[in-house]
PDB file of C-alpha atoms in Angstrom:
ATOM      1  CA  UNK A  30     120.957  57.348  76.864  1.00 68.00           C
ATOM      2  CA  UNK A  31     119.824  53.667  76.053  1.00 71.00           C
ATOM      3  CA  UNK A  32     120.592  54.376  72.445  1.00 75.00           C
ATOM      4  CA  UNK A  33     124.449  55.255  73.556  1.00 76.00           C
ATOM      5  CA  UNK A  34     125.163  53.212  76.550  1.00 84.00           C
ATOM      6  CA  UNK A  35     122.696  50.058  76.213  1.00 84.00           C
ATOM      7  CA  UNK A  36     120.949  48.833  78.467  1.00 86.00           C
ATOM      8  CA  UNK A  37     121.357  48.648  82.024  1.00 88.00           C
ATOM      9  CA  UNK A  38     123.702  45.995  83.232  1.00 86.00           C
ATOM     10  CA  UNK A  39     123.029  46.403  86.845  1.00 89.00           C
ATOM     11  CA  UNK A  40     120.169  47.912  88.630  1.00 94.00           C
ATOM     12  CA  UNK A  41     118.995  48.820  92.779  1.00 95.00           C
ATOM     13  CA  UNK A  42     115.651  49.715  93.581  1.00 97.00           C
ATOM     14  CA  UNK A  43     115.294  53.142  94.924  1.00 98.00           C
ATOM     15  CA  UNK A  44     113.313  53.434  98.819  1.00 97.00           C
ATOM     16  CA  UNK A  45     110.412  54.953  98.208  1.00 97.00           C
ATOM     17  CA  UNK A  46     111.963  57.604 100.977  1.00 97.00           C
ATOM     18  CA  UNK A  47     114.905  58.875  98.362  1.00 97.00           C
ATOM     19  CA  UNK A  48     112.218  59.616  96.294  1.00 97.00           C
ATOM     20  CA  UNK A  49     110.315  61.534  98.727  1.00 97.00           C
ATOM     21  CA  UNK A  50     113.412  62.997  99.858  1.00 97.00           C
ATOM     22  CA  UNK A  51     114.675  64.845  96.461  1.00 98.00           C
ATOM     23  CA  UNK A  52     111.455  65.127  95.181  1.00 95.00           C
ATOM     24  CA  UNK A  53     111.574  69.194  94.929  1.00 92.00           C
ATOM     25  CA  UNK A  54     115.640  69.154  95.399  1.00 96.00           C
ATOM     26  CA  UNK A  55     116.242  67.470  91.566  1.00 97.00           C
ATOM     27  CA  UNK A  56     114.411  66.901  88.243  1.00 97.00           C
ATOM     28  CA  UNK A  57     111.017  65.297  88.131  1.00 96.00           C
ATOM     29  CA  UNK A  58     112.907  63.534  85.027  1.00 95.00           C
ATOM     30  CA  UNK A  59     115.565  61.847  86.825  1.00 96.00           C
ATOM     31  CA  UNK A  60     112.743  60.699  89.786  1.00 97.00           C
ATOM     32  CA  UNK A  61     111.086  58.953  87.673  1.00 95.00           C
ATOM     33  CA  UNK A  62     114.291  57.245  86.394  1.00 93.00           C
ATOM     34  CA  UNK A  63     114.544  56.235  89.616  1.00 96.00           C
ATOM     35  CA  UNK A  64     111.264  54.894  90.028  1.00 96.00           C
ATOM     36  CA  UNK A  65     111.393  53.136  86.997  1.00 93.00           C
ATOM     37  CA  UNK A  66     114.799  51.738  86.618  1.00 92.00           C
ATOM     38  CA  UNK A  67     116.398  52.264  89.986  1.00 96.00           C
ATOM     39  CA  UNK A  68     119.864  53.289  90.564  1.00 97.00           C
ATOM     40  CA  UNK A  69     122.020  51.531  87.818  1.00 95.00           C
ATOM     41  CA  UNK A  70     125.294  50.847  85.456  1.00 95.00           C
ATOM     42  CA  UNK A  71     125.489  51.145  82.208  1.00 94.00           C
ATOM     43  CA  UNK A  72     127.868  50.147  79.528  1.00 93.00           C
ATOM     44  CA  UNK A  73     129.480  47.689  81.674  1.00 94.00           C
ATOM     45  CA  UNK A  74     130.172  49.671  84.540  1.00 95.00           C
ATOM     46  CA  UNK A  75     131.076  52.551  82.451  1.00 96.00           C
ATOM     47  CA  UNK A  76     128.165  55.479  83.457  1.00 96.00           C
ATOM     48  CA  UNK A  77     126.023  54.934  86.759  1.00 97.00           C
ATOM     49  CA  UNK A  78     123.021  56.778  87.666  1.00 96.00           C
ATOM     50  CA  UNK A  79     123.278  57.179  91.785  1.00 98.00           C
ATOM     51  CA  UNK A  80     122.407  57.618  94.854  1.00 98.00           C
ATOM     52  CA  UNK A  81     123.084  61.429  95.793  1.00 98.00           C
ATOM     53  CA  UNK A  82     123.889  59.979  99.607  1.00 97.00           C
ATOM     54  CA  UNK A  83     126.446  57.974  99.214  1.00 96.00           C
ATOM     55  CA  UNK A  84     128.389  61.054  97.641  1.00 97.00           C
ATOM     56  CA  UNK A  85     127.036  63.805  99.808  1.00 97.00           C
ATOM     57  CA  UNK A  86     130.206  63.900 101.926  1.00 96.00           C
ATOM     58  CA  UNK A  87     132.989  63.577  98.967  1.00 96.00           C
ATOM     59  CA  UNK A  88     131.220  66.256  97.246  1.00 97.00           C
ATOM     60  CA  UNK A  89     131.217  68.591  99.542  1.00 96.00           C
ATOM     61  CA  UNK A  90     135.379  68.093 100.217  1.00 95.00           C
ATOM     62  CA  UNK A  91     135.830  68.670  96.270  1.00 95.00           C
ATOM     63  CA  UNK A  92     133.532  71.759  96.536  1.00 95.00           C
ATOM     64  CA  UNK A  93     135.036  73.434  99.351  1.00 94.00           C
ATOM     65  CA  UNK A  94     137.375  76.488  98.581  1.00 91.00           C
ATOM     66  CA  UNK A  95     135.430  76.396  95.046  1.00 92.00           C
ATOM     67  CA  UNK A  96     132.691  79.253  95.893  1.00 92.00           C
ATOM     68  CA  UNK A  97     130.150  76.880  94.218  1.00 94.00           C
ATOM     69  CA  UNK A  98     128.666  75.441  97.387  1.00 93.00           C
ATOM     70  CA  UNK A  99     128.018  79.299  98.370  1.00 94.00           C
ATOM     71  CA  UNK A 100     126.125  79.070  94.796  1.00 94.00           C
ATOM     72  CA  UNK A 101     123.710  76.111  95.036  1.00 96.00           C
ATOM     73  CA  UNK A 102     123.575  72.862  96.890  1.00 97.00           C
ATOM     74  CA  UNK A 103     124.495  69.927  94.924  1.00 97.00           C
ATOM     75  CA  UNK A 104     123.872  66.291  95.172  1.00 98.00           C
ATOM     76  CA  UNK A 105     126.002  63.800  92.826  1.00 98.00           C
ATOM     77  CA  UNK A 106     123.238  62.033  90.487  1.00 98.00           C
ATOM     78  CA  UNK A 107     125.730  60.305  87.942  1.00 97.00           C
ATOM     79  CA  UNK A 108     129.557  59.029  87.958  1.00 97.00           C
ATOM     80  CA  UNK A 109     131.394  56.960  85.452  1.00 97.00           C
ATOM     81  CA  UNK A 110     134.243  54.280  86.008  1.00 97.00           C
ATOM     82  CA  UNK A 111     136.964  57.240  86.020  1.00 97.00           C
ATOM     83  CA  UNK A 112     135.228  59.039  89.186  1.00 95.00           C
ATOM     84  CA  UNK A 113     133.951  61.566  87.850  1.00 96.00           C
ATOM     85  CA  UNK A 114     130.736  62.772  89.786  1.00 97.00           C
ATOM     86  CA  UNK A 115     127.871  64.792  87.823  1.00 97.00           C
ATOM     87  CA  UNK A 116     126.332  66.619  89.910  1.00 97.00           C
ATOM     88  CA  UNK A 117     123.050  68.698  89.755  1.00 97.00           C
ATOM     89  CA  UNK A 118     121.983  72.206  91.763  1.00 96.00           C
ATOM     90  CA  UNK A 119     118.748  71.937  93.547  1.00 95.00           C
ATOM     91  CA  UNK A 120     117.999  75.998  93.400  1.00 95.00           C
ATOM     92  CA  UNK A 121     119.310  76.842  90.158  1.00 96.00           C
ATOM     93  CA  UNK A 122     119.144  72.652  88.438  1.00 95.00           C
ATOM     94  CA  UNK A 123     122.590  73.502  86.652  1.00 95.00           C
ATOM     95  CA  UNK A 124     124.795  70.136  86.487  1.00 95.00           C
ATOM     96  CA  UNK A 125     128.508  70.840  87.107  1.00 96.00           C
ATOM     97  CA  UNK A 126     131.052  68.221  86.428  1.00 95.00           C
ATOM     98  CA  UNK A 127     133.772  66.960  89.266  1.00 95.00           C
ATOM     99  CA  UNK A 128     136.884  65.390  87.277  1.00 92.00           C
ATOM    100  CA  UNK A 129     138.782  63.546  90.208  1.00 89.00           C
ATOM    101  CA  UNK A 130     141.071  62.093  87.639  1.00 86.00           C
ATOM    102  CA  UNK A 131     142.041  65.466  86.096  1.00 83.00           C
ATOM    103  CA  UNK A 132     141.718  67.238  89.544  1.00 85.00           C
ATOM    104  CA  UNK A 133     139.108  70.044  89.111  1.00 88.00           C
ATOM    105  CA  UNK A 134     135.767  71.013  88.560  1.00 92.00           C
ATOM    106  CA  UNK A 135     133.912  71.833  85.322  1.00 90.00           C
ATOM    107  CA  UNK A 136     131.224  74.535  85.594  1.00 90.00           C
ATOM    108  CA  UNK A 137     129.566  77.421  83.442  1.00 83.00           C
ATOM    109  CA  UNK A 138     130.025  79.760  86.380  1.00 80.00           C
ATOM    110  CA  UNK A 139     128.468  82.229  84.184  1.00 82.00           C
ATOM    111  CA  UNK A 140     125.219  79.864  83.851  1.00 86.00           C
ATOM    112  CA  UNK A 141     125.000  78.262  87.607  1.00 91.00           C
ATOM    113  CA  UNK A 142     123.091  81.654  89.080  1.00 90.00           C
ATOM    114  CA  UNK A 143     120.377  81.566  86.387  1.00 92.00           C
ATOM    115  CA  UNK A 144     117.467  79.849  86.830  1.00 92.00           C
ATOM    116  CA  UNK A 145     117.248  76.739  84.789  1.00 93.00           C
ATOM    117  CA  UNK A 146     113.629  77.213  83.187  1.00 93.00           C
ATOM    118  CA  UNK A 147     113.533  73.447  82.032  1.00 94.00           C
ATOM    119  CA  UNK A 148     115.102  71.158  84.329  1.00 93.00           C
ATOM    120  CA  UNK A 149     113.658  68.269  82.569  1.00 93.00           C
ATOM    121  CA  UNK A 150     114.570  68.960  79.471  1.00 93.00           C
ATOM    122  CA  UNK A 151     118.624  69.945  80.457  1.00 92.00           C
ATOM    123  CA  UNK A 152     118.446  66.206  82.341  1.00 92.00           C
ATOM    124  CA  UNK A 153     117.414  64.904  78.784  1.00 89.00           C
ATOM    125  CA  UNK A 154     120.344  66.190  77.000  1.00 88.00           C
ATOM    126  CA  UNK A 155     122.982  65.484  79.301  1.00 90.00           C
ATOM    127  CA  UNK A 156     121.556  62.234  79.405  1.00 87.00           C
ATOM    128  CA  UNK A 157     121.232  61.954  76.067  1.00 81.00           C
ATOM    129  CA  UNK A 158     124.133  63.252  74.993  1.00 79.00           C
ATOM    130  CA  UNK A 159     126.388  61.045  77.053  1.00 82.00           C
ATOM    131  CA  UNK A 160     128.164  58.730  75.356  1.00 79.00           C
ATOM    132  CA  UNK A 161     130.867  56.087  75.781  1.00 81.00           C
ATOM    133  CA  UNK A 162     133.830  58.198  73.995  1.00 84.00           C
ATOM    134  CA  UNK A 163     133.002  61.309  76.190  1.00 86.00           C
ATOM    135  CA  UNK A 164     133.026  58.797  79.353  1.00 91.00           C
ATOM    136  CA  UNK A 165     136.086  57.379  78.404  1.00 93.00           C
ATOM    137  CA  UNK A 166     139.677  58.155  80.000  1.00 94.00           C
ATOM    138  CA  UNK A 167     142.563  58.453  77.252  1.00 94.00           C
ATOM    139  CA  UNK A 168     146.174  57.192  78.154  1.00 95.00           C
ATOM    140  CA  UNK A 169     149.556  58.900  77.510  1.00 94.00           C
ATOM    141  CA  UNK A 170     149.160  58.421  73.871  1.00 95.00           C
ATOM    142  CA  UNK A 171     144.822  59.689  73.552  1.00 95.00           C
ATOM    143  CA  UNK A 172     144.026  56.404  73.445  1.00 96.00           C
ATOM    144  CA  UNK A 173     141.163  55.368  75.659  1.00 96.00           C
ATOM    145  CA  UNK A 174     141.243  53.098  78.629  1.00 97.00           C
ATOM    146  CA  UNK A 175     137.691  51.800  79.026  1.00 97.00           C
ATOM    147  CA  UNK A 176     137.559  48.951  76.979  1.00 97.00           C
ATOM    148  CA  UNK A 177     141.325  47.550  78.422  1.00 97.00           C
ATOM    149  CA  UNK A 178     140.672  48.186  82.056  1.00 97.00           C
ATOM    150  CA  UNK A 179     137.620  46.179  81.676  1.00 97.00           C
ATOM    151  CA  UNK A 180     139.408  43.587  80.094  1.00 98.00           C
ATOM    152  CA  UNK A 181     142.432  43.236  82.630  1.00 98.00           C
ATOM    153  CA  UNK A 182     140.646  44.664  85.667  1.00 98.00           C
ATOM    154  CA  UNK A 183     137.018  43.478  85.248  1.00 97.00           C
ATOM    155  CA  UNK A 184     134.006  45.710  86.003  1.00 96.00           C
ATOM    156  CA  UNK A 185     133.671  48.233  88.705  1.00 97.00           C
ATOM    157  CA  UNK A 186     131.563  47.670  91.660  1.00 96.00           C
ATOM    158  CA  UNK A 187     129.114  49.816  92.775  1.00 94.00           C
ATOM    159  CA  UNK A 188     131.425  51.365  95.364  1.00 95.00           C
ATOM    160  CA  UNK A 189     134.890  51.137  92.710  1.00 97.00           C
ATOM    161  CA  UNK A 190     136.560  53.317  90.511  1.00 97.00           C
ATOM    162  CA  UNK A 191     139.380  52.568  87.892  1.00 98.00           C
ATOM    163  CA  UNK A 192     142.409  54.634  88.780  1.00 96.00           C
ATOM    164  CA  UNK A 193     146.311  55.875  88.527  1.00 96.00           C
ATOM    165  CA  UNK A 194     148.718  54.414  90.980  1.00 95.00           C
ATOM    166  CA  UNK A 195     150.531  57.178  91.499  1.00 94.00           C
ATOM    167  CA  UNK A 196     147.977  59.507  91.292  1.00 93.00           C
ATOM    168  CA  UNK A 197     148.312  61.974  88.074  1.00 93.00           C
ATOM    169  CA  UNK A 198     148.474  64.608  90.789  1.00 90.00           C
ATOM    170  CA  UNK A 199     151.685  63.983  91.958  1.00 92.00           C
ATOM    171  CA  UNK A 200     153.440  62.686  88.903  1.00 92.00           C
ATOM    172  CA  UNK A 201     151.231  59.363  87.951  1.00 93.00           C
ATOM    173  CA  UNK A 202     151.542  58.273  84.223  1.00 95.00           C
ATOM    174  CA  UNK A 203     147.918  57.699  82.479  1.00 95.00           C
ATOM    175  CA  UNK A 204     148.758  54.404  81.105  1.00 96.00           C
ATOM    176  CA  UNK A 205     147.012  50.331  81.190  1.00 97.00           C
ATOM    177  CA  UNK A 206     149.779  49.321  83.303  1.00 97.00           C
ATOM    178  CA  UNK A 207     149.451  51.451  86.181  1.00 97.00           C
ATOM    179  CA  UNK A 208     145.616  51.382  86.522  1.00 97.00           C
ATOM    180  CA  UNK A 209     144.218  49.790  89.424  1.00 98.00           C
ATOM    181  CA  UNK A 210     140.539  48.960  90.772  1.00 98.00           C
ATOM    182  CA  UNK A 211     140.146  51.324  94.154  1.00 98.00           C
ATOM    183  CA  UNK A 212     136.824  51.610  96.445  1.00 97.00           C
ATOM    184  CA  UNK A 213     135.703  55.171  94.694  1.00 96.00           C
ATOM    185  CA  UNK A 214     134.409  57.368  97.911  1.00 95.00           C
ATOM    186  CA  UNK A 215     138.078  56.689  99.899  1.00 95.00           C
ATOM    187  CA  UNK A 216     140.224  57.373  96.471  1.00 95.00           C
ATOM    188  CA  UNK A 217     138.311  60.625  96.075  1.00 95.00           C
ATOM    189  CA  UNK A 218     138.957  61.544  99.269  1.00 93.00           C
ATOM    190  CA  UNK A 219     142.165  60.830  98.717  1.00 93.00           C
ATOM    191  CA  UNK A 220     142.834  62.629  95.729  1.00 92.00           C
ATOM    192  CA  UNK A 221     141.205  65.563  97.047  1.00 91.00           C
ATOM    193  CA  UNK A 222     143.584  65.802  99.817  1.00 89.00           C
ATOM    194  CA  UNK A 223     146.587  65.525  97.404  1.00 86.00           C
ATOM    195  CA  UNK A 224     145.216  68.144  94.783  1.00 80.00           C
ATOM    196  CA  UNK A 225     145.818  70.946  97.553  1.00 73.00           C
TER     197      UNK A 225
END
């Protein structure tokens, strides 16, 4: 992950308590992340590894009517600047994918019910397979947004998300000039409400 996103540009120290709390609920990988690095940003705000709590609530409005909370309970472990939340299964350790921006959820339905024999490992290549292109949000035209809503917006905050005002949902154009810096837990809440 280092070796695509640099690294870390801000970090929080993890209570010893999270640890404890998770420590049979998500990969002993990602723990000791935690330990090490804390909870941080990377690539200027771009990917953040996180604190399941502060999600626990907007996850479980995006996953209701899905059938995957029925599946497996998930806690959000990673976002990135667009809101997206990556979240992992504690029963099965499958990741799926909530795309706020885009307005649904990416799953292998087909893979969440089967036991994930190397949780570890399947933390390692999401991890290290995440790079700043698949992060990214393109514009209107596929060009991506990153690198210009840093420049005219500044970084995200901890608790911000770059968005569309309008929302895409109801009509929004994906373009520099109506992004916008929001706090990220209200504007998914938001956009959950208008995707139904």
């Amino acid at each position: 992950m280092i070796d695509n996103l640099g690294e870390a540009t801000s970090c929080r120290e993890v209570p010893a308590a999270s640890i404890d709390k998770y420590q049979s609920k998500l990969p002993a990988a990602l723990l000791g992340y935690w330990r090490e690095d804390g909870w941080c940003s990377y690539a200027d705000g771009l990917f953040w590894i996180v604190d399941p709590d502060a999600y626990k609530a907007t996850l479980d409005m995006w996953l209701q009517g899905s059938g995957l909370a029925e599946i497996d309970n998930y806690h959000v472990i990673a976002r990135d600047a667009f809101g997206s939340l990556y979240a992992w299964g504690e029963r099965y350790q499958r990741k799926i994918t909530v795309s706020s921006l885009a307005g649904g959820i990416v799953a292998l339905k087909n893979q969440l019910q089967k036991p994930n024999p190397q949780p570890d490992r399947s933390l390692g290549i999401f991890l290290g397979a995440t790079q700043r292109d698949s992060l990214d949000f393109d514009d209107n035209q596929g060009k991506p947004l990153f690198q210009r809503a840093l420049a005219k917006l500044g970084p995200v905050a901890e608790d911000e998300m770059y968005a569309f005002e309008p929302a895409l949902c109801i009509g929004g154009k994906a373009d520099l000039e109506h992004m916008v810096k929001v706090k990220m837990v209200e504007h998914l809440m938001i956009l959950d409400q208008l995707r139904h």
